[in-house]
Amino acid sequence: MNKKIYIARSPRIAARMLGQEMLVMSGQGSTLFTLNPTATILWQAADGATPLDQIVEHRICTEFQVQPEEALRDAESLAEDLAKHGILQISDQPIPKPVASVHSSQQPESQPESQPRSLKR
Amino acid sequence: MIGLATQVERGSVVIAIGGVAVRVNTADADFLAMLEERYAGFVTAETGADARAEFDFDVELVPPAFADPDADLSVAYRSGRWFMQRGDFRAELDPASRRGCIRQSANPYSIDAVLRITHTLVLAKRGGFLLHSASAIRNGKAFLFAGVSGAGKTTISRLAPPDATLLTDEISYVRKIHDSANGESYVAFGTPFTGELAKLGENTSAPVAALYLLAQGPENRIDPVTTSDAGRELLANMLFFAEDSEMVHSAFQAACDFVSRVPVYRLTFVPDARVWELIG
């Protein structure tokens, strides 16, 4: 039996849906990212309590009409990538919600590639 | 006990930008005079120790002998205080008491940097920001023209018609205003932060009607910009120095709020005055 994976939004990240794109900004390094549609779904569903396979089954497979096994492999890889950038937290156990969070609005999703940019001047 | 202690007489100047007054105290009369001249138009009528100010800085003038005059700027929050440091100055600010100190040589650039940093910290908490942009008032409305160095901020400022009031050719000051009648809106203020034009902005303000992202091209035209592109470009042009996570988030939310409420366009222009026919 496969091990369950849980994902949660990093409390160090601020996020906002602007138009059709999800922008997220890391407090560390002032780096700005634009999430692609799949990453946006993961971000929106990353409540720390829902296993990744359920997110894939209910949110990604229905959206993109892809096989669950393939979608789960891709989602795991993407979640790890997002975790490397400090956007998501990953655990094999449910992740408790932080006391205070800086997240903001979430709605529909769309569009391309993670794209870091610096806010520093 | 006469002669055991000497009381140094300190002078003060209160510099109010965007409605936020900062008092600068110094024992050096020449430096004080230089500040009064440099920030003319933004120095409040009230002077001296009794003048009201949100922040108070004591300046200690030292010989220009820092270890590395070209060292990068760093702004950090530790133990309840802001620490600002660059090759040419060191400064601290206690946000609780609103008092700070600056150690620098007698030059206008170091204190100008401290003022800019202080205002970005204040504005980030209040939903506003400093922006690399020219700004001007026309027909009672403020227009911002943002872009990196070379994008045309100075050029569009120089081309402004006589009925336009220049707020700045370099750094715009934007505040979020809460109004019970109109809700939240944005107001642009004049600043003494100058670019190539080396001309202080007018110390006045007006509601922000639009932000234009500058581009130079073969014709004058205005094109729409998606909200997400507007947010990205606004963030790229915002002045922000602190690496503190909370402040970064505040700046991010301020930028997103702004582009959600204020129209943003791309303004392509040739360097002639006809571009202003499209503005206002």
Tab-separated table of C-alpha atoms in Angstrom:
chain	number	residue	atom	x	y	z
A	1	MET	CA	0.000	0.000	0.000
A	2	ASN	CA	1.347	3.399	-1.010
A	3	LYS	CA	2.276	5.873	1.675
A	4	LYS	CA	-0.044	8.866	1.955
A	5	ILE	CA	1.391	12.303	1.210
A	6	TYR	CA	-0.021	15.490	2.686
A	7	ILE	CA	0.654	19.012	1.463
A	8	ALA	CA	0.119	22.354	3.172
A	9	ARG	CA	0.731	25.957	2.172
A	10	SER	CA	3.864	27.413	3.644
A	11	PRO	CA	3.049	30.117	6.201
A	12	ARG	CA	5.917	32.182	4.735
A	13	ILE	CA	4.072	32.597	1.454
A	14	ALA	CA	1.588	35.287	0.446
A	15	ALA	CA	-0.681	34.438	-2.487
A	16	ARG	CA	-3.195	36.232	-4.606
A	17	MET	CA	-5.271	35.376	-7.664
A	18	LEU	CA	-4.864	38.274	-10.094
A	19	GLY	CA	-7.022	37.896	-13.169
A	20	GLN	CA	-6.464	34.327	-14.290
A	21	GLU	CA	-3.101	33.796	-12.613
A	22	MET	CA	-2.043	32.811	-9.122
A	23	LEU	CA	0.887	34.888	-7.916
A	24	VAL	CA	2.727	33.775	-4.812
A	25	MET	CA	5.508	35.600	-3.048
A	26	SER	CA	8.027	34.114	-0.710
A	27	GLY	CA	8.852	36.243	2.300
A	28	GLN	CA	12.382	34.910	2.167
A	29	GLY	CA	14.275	36.474	-0.683
A	30	SER	CA	11.229	38.451	-1.877
A	31	THR	CA	10.803	36.047	-4.761
A	32	LEU	CA	7.673	36.182	-6.890
A	33	PHE	CA	6.291	33.080	-8.614
A	34	THR	CA	3.464	32.585	-11.070
A	35	LEU	CA	1.864	29.171	-10.612
A	36	ASN	CA	0.790	27.068	-13.567
A	37	PRO	CA	-2.760	25.589	-13.533
A	38	THR	CA	-1.755	22.333	-11.831
A	39	ALA	CA	0.366	24.101	-9.235
A	40	THR	CA	-2.537	26.463	-8.598
A	41	ILE	CA	-4.842	23.499	-7.903
A	42	LEU	CA	-2.305	21.991	-5.526
A	43	TRP	CA	-1.885	25.332	-3.754
A	44	GLN	CA	-5.628	25.796	-3.375
A	45	ALA	CA	-6.182	22.252	-2.137
A	46	ALA	CA	-3.147	22.122	0.159
A	47	ASP	CA	-4.996	22.124	3.465
A	48	GLY	CA	-2.605	19.754	5.231
A	49	ALA	CA	-5.440	17.286	5.853
A	50	THR	CA	-6.432	15.964	2.417
A	51	PRO	CA	-4.053	13.288	1.057
A	52	LEU	CA	-2.419	14.144	-2.260
A	53	ASP	CA	-3.969	11.142	-4.031
A	54	GLN	CA	-7.428	12.443	-3.152
A	55	ILE	CA	-6.548	15.912	-4.420
A	56	VAL	CA	-5.330	14.359	-7.652
A	57	GLU	CA	-8.423	12.179	-8.030
A	58	HIS	CA	-10.998	14.871	-7.227
A	59	ARG	CA	-9.325	18.025	-8.544
A	60	ILE	CA	-6.688	17.197	-11.159
A	61	CYS	CA	-8.085	14.123	-12.950
A	62	THR	CA	-11.463	15.791	-13.321
A	63	GLU	CA	-9.895	18.984	-14.643
A	64	PHE	CA	-7.364	17.522	-17.060
A	65	GLN	CA	-8.811	14.074	-17.880
A	66	VAL	CA	-5.609	12.201	-17.103
A	67	GLN	CA	-5.019	8.739	-15.626
A	68	PRO	CA	-4.792	8.776	-11.801
A	69	GLU	CA	-1.428	6.942	-11.588
A	70	GLU	CA	0.266	9.243	-14.063
A	71	ALA	CA	-1.355	12.326	-12.540
A	72	LEU	CA	-0.243	11.314	-9.042
A	73	ARG	CA	3.365	10.823	-10.159
A	74	ASP	CA	3.367	14.257	-11.791
A	75	ALA	CA	1.659	15.835	-8.774
A	76	GLU	CA	4.238	14.349	-6.385
A	77	SER	CA	7.045	15.692	-8.517
A	78	LEU	CA	5.398	19.114	-8.738
A	79	ALA	CA	4.702	19.212	-4.985
A	80	GLU	CA	8.366	18.434	-4.292
A	81	ASP	CA	9.401	21.210	-6.651
A	82	LEU	CA	7.050	23.658	-4.922
A	83	ALA	CA	8.409	22.522	-1.558
A	84	LYS	CA	11.970	23.166	-2.724
A	85	HIS	CA	10.952	26.761	-3.425
A	86	GLY	CA	9.378	27.016	0.026
A	87	ILE	CA	5.848	27.320	-1.373
A	88	LEU	CA	4.415	24.033	-0.013
A	89	GLN	CA	5.166	21.829	2.957
A	90	ILE	CA	5.144	18.050	2.405
A	91	SER	CA	4.700	15.327	5.019
A	92	ASP	CA	3.647	11.700	5.298
A	93	GLN	CA	1.310	12.771	8.109
A	94	PRO	CA	-1.435	15.409	8.252
A	95	ILE	CA	0.061	18.876	8.719
A	96	PRO	CA	-1.542	21.033	11.411
A	97	LYS	CA	-2.625	24.518	10.407
A	98	PRO	CA	-0.370	27.329	11.643
A	99	VAL	CA	-1.819	29.700	14.231
A	100	ALA	CA	-1.643	32.672	11.863
A	101	SER	CA	-1.353	32.601	8.111
A	102	VAL	CA	-0.678	35.211	5.456
A	103	HIS	CA	-2.580	33.524	2.625
A	104	SER	CA	-5.152	35.409	0.762
A	105	SER	CA	-7.905	34.890	-1.787
A	106	GLN	CA	-8.136	31.804	-3.915
A	107	GLN	CA	-10.386	31.263	-6.882
A	108	PRO	CA	-10.156	29.604	-10.293
A	109	GLU	CA	-6.844	29.080	-11.942
A	110	SER	CA	-4.874	28.984	-15.168
A	111	GLN	CA	-1.593	29.826	-16.950
A	112	PRO	CA	2.140	29.089	-17.149
A	113	GLU	CA	5.403	28.406	-15.358
A	114	SER	CA	6.924	29.357	-12.089
A	115	GLN	CA	8.780	32.587	-12.624
A	116	PRO	CA	10.909	34.053	-9.856
A	117	ARG	CA	11.409	37.799	-9.716
A	118	SER	CA	12.914	39.939	-7.050
A	119	LEU	CA	11.121	42.714	-5.267
A	120	LYS	CA	14.299	44.140	-3.869
A	121	ARG	CA	15.620	47.403	-5.152
B	1	MET	CA	30.182	73.080	38.435
B	2	ILE	CA	30.554	75.448	35.503
B	3	GLY	CA	32.832	74.062	32.861
B	4	LEU	CA	32.402	70.374	33.708
B	5	ALA	CA	29.801	69.815	31.033
B	6	THR	CA	29.067	71.462	27.741
B	7	GLN	CA	25.543	71.376	26.401
B	8	VAL	CA	25.529	70.953	22.651
B	9	GLU	CA	22.825	72.998	21.020
B	10	ARG	CA	20.851	70.882	18.576
B	11	GLY	CA	18.745	72.158	15.741
B	12	SER	CA	15.807	70.374	14.142
B	13	VAL	CA	14.048	70.277	10.822
B	14	VAL	CA	10.754	68.490	10.182
B	15	ILE	CA	10.445	66.994	6.695
B	16	ALA	CA	6.897	65.953	5.817
B	17	ILE	CA	6.435	63.752	2.747
B	18	GLY	CA	3.105	62.161	1.952
B	19	GLY	CA	1.714	63.530	5.190
B	20	VAL	CA	4.291	61.616	7.249
B	21	ALA	CA	6.517	64.003	9.180
B	22	VAL	CA	10.054	63.060	10.151
B	23	ARG	CA	12.084	65.280	12.459
B	24	VAL	CA	15.848	65.327	11.971
B	25	ASN	CA	17.964	66.614	14.845
B	26	THR	CA	21.551	67.680	14.391
B	27	ALA	CA	24.139	69.735	16.228
B	28	ASP	CA	25.672	70.905	12.961
B	29	ALA	CA	24.200	74.212	11.753
B	30	ASP	CA	25.620	73.828	8.234
B	31	PHE	CA	24.104	70.367	7.855
B	32	LEU	CA	20.773	71.697	9.113
B	33	ALA	CA	20.878	74.504	6.555
B	34	MET	CA	21.704	72.004	3.826
B	35	LEU	CA	18.649	69.898	4.816
B	36	GLU	CA	16.376	72.945	4.802
B	37	GLU	CA	17.554	73.819	1.318
B	38	ARG	CA	17.521	70.243	0.000
B	39	TYR	CA	13.962	69.568	1.193
B	40	ALA	CA	12.581	73.065	0.604
B	41	GLY	CA	8.848	72.805	0.068
B	42	PHE	CA	8.654	69.721	2.275
B	43	VAL	CA	9.957	71.332	5.463
B	44	THR	CA	7.016	72.086	7.714
B	45	ALA	CA	6.469	75.568	9.074
B	46	GLU	CA	6.698	74.175	12.582
B	47	THR	CA	10.340	73.761	13.472
B	48	GLY	CA	12.354	73.025	16.559
B	49	ALA	CA	11.809	70.492	19.294
B	50	ASP	CA	8.111	71.300	19.659
B	51	ALA	CA	7.190	70.530	16.045
B	52	ARG	CA	5.017	67.461	15.734
B	53	ALA	CA	6.517	64.525	13.877
B	54	GLU	CA	5.786	60.814	13.566
B	55	PHE	CA	9.468	59.890	13.637
B	56	ASP	CA	12.519	61.456	15.208
B	57	PHE	CA	16.092	60.890	14.040
B	58	ASP	CA	19.242	62.143	15.734
B	59	VAL	CA	22.050	62.564	13.224
B	60	GLU	CA	25.627	62.027	14.295
B	61	LEU	CA	27.987	63.414	11.701
B	62	VAL	CA	31.266	61.580	11.291
B	63	PRO	CA	34.165	61.941	8.843
B	64	PRO	CA	33.552	60.100	5.543
B	65	ALA	CA	35.714	57.137	6.488
B	66	PHE	CA	33.537	54.019	6.449
B	67	ALA	CA	35.314	50.759	5.739
B	68	ASP	CA	33.551	50.132	2.448
B	69	PRO	CA	31.731	53.148	0.949
B	70	ASP	CA	30.300	50.974	-1.833
B	71	ALA	CA	28.856	48.270	0.415
B	72	ASP	CA	25.307	47.183	-0.472
B	73	LEU	CA	22.294	48.398	1.422
B	74	SER	CA	20.858	46.109	4.060
B	75	VAL	CA	17.682	46.652	6.068
B	76	ALA	CA	16.945	44.158	8.832
B	77	TYR	CA	14.568	43.909	11.771
B	78	ARG	CA	16.137	42.546	14.946
B	79	SER	CA	15.107	42.709	18.569
B	80	GLY	CA	12.332	45.181	17.870
B	81	ARG	CA	14.472	47.635	15.891
B	82	TRP	CA	15.130	48.364	12.252
B	83	PHE	CA	18.793	48.423	11.275
B	84	MET	CA	19.707	50.157	8.021
B	85	GLN	CA	23.211	50.086	6.697
B	86	ARG	CA	25.016	51.022	3.514
B	87	GLY	CA	28.588	51.879	2.738
B	88	ASP	CA	27.989	55.538	3.594
B	89	PHE	CA	25.712	55.329	6.663
B	90	ARG	CA	24.380	53.307	9.562
B	91	ALA	CA	20.962	53.968	11.031
B	92	GLU	CA	18.557	52.469	13.536
B	93	LEU	CA	14.855	53.011	14.110
B	94	ASP	CA	12.777	51.845	17.049
B	95	PRO	CA	9.233	51.612	15.672
B	96	ALA	CA	7.717	51.534	19.159
B	97	SER	CA	9.180	54.829	20.346
B	98	ARG	CA	9.463	56.108	16.749
B	99	ARG	CA	12.946	57.340	17.513
B	100	GLY	CA	16.083	56.583	15.598
B	101	CYS	CA	19.642	57.616	14.948
B	102	ILE	CA	21.760	58.051	11.837
B	103	ARG	CA	25.541	57.972	11.670
B	104	GLN	CA	26.781	59.496	8.430
B	105	SER	CA	29.051	62.125	6.978
B	106	ALA	CA	27.695	65.568	6.103
B	107	ASN	CA	26.150	64.708	2.748
B	108	PRO	CA	22.564	64.794	1.444
B	109	TYR	CA	22.533	61.294	-0.064
B	110	SER	CA	22.767	59.199	3.096
B	111	ILE	CA	19.864	60.851	4.873
B	112	ASP	CA	17.858	60.779	1.648
B	113	ALA	CA	18.270	56.988	1.625
B	114	VAL	CA	17.224	56.721	5.270
B	115	LEU	CA	14.122	58.801	4.570
B	116	ARG	CA	13.181	56.622	1.598
B	117	ILE	CA	13.624	53.438	3.623
B	118	THR	CA	11.640	54.832	6.543
B	119	HIS	CA	8.772	55.803	4.259
B	120	THR	CA	8.701	52.360	2.591
B	121	LEU	CA	8.439	50.766	6.044
B	122	VAL	CA	5.641	53.117	7.060
B	123	LEU	CA	3.751	52.733	3.790
B	124	ALA	CA	3.987	48.935	3.714
B	125	LYS	CA	2.061	48.839	6.995
B	126	ARG	CA	-0.562	51.194	5.590
B	127	GLY	CA	-1.200	49.653	2.178
B	128	GLY	CA	0.879	52.160	0.230
B	129	PHE	CA	4.296	52.169	-1.429
B	130	LEU	CA	7.059	54.112	-3.101
B	131	LEU	CA	7.284	53.407	-6.811
B	132	HIS	CA	9.935	53.971	-9.452
B	133	SER	CA	7.696	56.232	-11.461
B	134	ALA	CA	7.130	59.809	-12.453
B	135	SER	CA	3.784	61.257	-11.443
B	136	ALA	CA	1.787	64.334	-12.216
B	137	ILE	CA	-1.601	65.859	-11.530
B	138	ARG	CA	-3.823	66.905	-14.374
B	139	ASN	CA	-7.466	67.977	-14.121
B	140	GLY	CA	-7.450	67.116	-10.432
B	141	LYS	CA	-6.308	63.518	-10.977
B	142	ALA	CA	-2.900	61.938	-10.463
B	143	PHE	CA	-1.245	59.797	-13.132
B	144	LEU	CA	1.744	57.535	-12.502
B	145	PHE	CA	4.328	56.636	-15.165
B	146	ALA	CA	6.351	53.629	-14.043
B	147	GLY	CA	9.459	52.142	-15.509
B	148	VAL	CA	13.019	51.178	-14.853
B	149	SER	CA	15.880	53.543	-15.507
B	150	GLY	CA	15.791	54.583	-19.159
B	151	ALA	CA	12.098	53.775	-19.646
B	152	GLY	CA	11.207	57.448	-20.040
B	153	LYS	CA	10.229	58.791	-16.601
B	154	THR	CA	12.356	61.898	-16.981
B	155	THR	CA	11.315	62.343	-20.616
B	156	ILE	CA	7.588	62.206	-19.907
B	157	SER	CA	8.105	64.612	-17.001
B	158	ARG	CA	10.002	67.037	-19.198
B	159	LEU	CA	7.235	66.866	-21.832
B	160	ALA	CA	4.453	67.624	-19.302
B	161	PRO	CA	2.220	70.513	-20.416
B	162	PRO	CA	1.896	73.711	-18.349
B	163	ASP	CA	-1.422	72.615	-16.835
B	164	ALA	CA	0.186	69.487	-15.329
B	165	THR	CA	1.632	69.627	-11.809
B	166	LEU	CA	4.720	67.453	-11.484
B	167	LEU	CA	4.766	65.364	-8.304
B	168	THR	CA	8.080	63.678	-9.068
B	169	ASP	CA	10.186	62.561	-12.012
B	170	GLU	CA	11.606	59.567	-10.161
B	171	ILE	CA	9.929	58.208	-7.012
B	172	SER	CA	6.154	58.345	-6.570
B	173	TYR	CA	4.526	58.261	-3.161
B	174	VAL	CA	1.249	56.318	-3.058
B	175	ARG	CA	-0.983	56.032	-0.014
B	176	LYS	CA	-4.146	54.026	0.490
B	177	ILE	CA	-6.904	56.216	1.880
B	178	HIS	CA	-9.923	54.935	3.766
B	179	ASP	CA	-12.953	57.084	3.279
B	180	SER	CA	-16.378	56.261	4.727
B	181	ALA	CA	-18.087	57.756	1.675
B	182	ASN	CA	-15.919	56.265	-1.078
B	183	GLY	CA	-14.300	53.276	0.610
B	184	GLU	CA	-10.660	52.652	-0.192
B	185	SER	CA	-8.824	54.660	-2.806
B	186	TYR	CA	-5.273	55.722	-3.591
B	187	VAL	CA	-3.693	59.146	-3.432
B	188	ALA	CA	-0.362	60.188	-4.959
B	189	PHE	CA	1.766	62.770	-3.164
B	190	GLY	CA	4.622	64.923	-4.353
B	191	THR	CA	8.126	63.940	-3.258
B	192	PRO	CA	11.526	65.617	-3.033
B	193	PHE	CA	13.108	62.439	-4.443
B	194	THR	CA	14.422	63.538	-7.808
B	195	GLY	CA	15.825	61.838	-10.881
B	196	GLU	CA	17.680	63.290	-13.839
B	197	LEU	CA	15.393	66.311	-13.909
B	198	ALA	CA	16.794	67.292	-10.482
B	199	LYS	CA	13.602	69.207	-9.780
B	200	LEU	CA	11.665	68.676	-6.563
B	201	GLY	CA	8.045	67.652	-6.994
B	202	GLU	CA	5.235	69.892	-5.840
B	203	ASN	CA	4.158	69.194	-2.273
B	204	THR	CA	0.562	68.424	-3.136
B	205	SER	CA	-1.618	65.376	-3.783
B	206	ALA	CA	-4.515	63.988	-5.815
B	207	PRO	CA	-6.439	60.729	-6.204
B	208	VAL	CA	-4.681	58.256	-8.490
B	209	ALA	CA	-6.608	57.870	-11.764
B	210	ALA	CA	-4.273	55.483	-13.608
B	211	LEU	CA	-0.878	53.844	-13.690
B	212	TYR	CA	0.926	53.789	-17.014
B	213	LEU	CA	3.746	51.315	-17.631
B	214	LEU	CA	6.175	53.171	-19.866
B	215	ALA	CA	7.563	51.846	-23.120
B	216	GLN	CA	9.177	53.799	-25.910
B	217	GLY	CA	8.090	53.067	-29.473
B	218	PRO	CA	7.321	54.483	-32.903
B	219	GLU	CA	3.918	55.939	-31.980
B	220	ASN	CA	1.918	57.201	-29.036
B	221	ARG	CA	-0.589	54.593	-27.918
B	222	ILE	CA	-2.269	53.145	-24.859
B	223	ASP	CA	-2.842	49.410	-24.530
B	224	PRO	CA	-4.614	47.403	-21.848
B	225	VAL	CA	-2.588	45.263	-19.447
B	226	THR	CA	-3.852	42.128	-17.695
B	227	THR	CA	-4.206	42.411	-13.940
B	228	SER	CA	-1.543	39.779	-13.356
B	229	ASP	CA	0.950	41.538	-15.665
B	230	ALA	CA	0.113	44.800	-13.907
B	231	GLY	CA	0.813	43.185	-10.541
B	232	ARG	CA	4.122	41.729	-11.693
B	233	GLU	CA	5.303	45.005	-13.204
B	234	LEU	CA	4.168	47.031	-10.223
B	235	LEU	CA	6.119	44.737	-7.904
B	236	ALA	CA	9.162	44.983	-10.162
B	237	ASN	CA	9.068	48.783	-9.877
B	238	MET	CA	8.280	49.098	-6.172
B	239	LEU	CA	10.968	50.319	-3.817
B	240	PHE	CA	11.312	47.831	-1.061
B	241	PHE	CA	14.350	47.255	1.072
B	242	ALA	CA	13.412	45.092	4.053
B	243	GLU	CA	13.897	41.338	3.971
B	244	ASP	CA	11.466	40.885	6.840
B	245	SER	CA	8.828	38.330	5.845
B	246	GLU	CA	5.864	40.264	7.195
B	247	MET	CA	6.907	43.430	5.393
B	248	VAL	CA	7.398	41.560	2.118
B	249	HIS	CA	3.880	40.156	2.426
B	250	SER	CA	2.487	43.602	3.170
B	251	ALA	CA	4.163	45.007	0.060
B	252	PHE	CA	2.850	42.114	-2.034
B	253	GLN	CA	-0.724	42.601	-0.816
B	254	ALA	CA	-0.444	46.374	-1.329
B	255	ALA	CA	0.582	45.837	-4.958
B	256	CYS	CA	-2.220	43.324	-5.569
B	257	ASP	CA	-4.816	45.604	-3.964
B	258	PHE	CA	-3.640	48.541	-6.054
B	259	VAL	CA	-3.865	46.792	-9.436
B	260	SER	CA	-7.266	45.397	-8.477
B	261	ARG	CA	-8.620	48.928	-7.963
B	262	VAL	CA	-6.653	51.275	-10.223
B	263	PRO	CA	-6.613	51.037	-14.040
B	264	VAL	CA	-3.194	50.049	-15.386
B	265	TYR	CA	-2.178	50.545	-19.023
B	266	ARG	CA	0.917	50.254	-21.157
B	267	LEU	CA	1.841	53.680	-22.535
B	268	THR	CA	4.047	53.516	-25.595
B	269	PHE	CA	5.324	56.901	-26.646
B	270	VAL	CA	7.647	58.754	-28.938
B	271	PRO	CA	9.511	61.540	-27.198
B	272	ASP	CA	7.275	64.461	-28.088
B	273	ALA	CA	4.645	66.402	-26.174
B	274	ARG	CA	1.682	64.928	-28.076
B	275	VAL	CA	1.762	61.928	-25.758
B	276	TRP	CA	0.135	64.133	-23.128
B	277	GLU	CA	-2.938	64.433	-25.379
B	278	LEU	CA	-3.660	60.849	-24.314
B	279	ILE	CA	-3.362	61.609	-20.594
B	280	GLY	CA	-6.080	63.054	-18.398
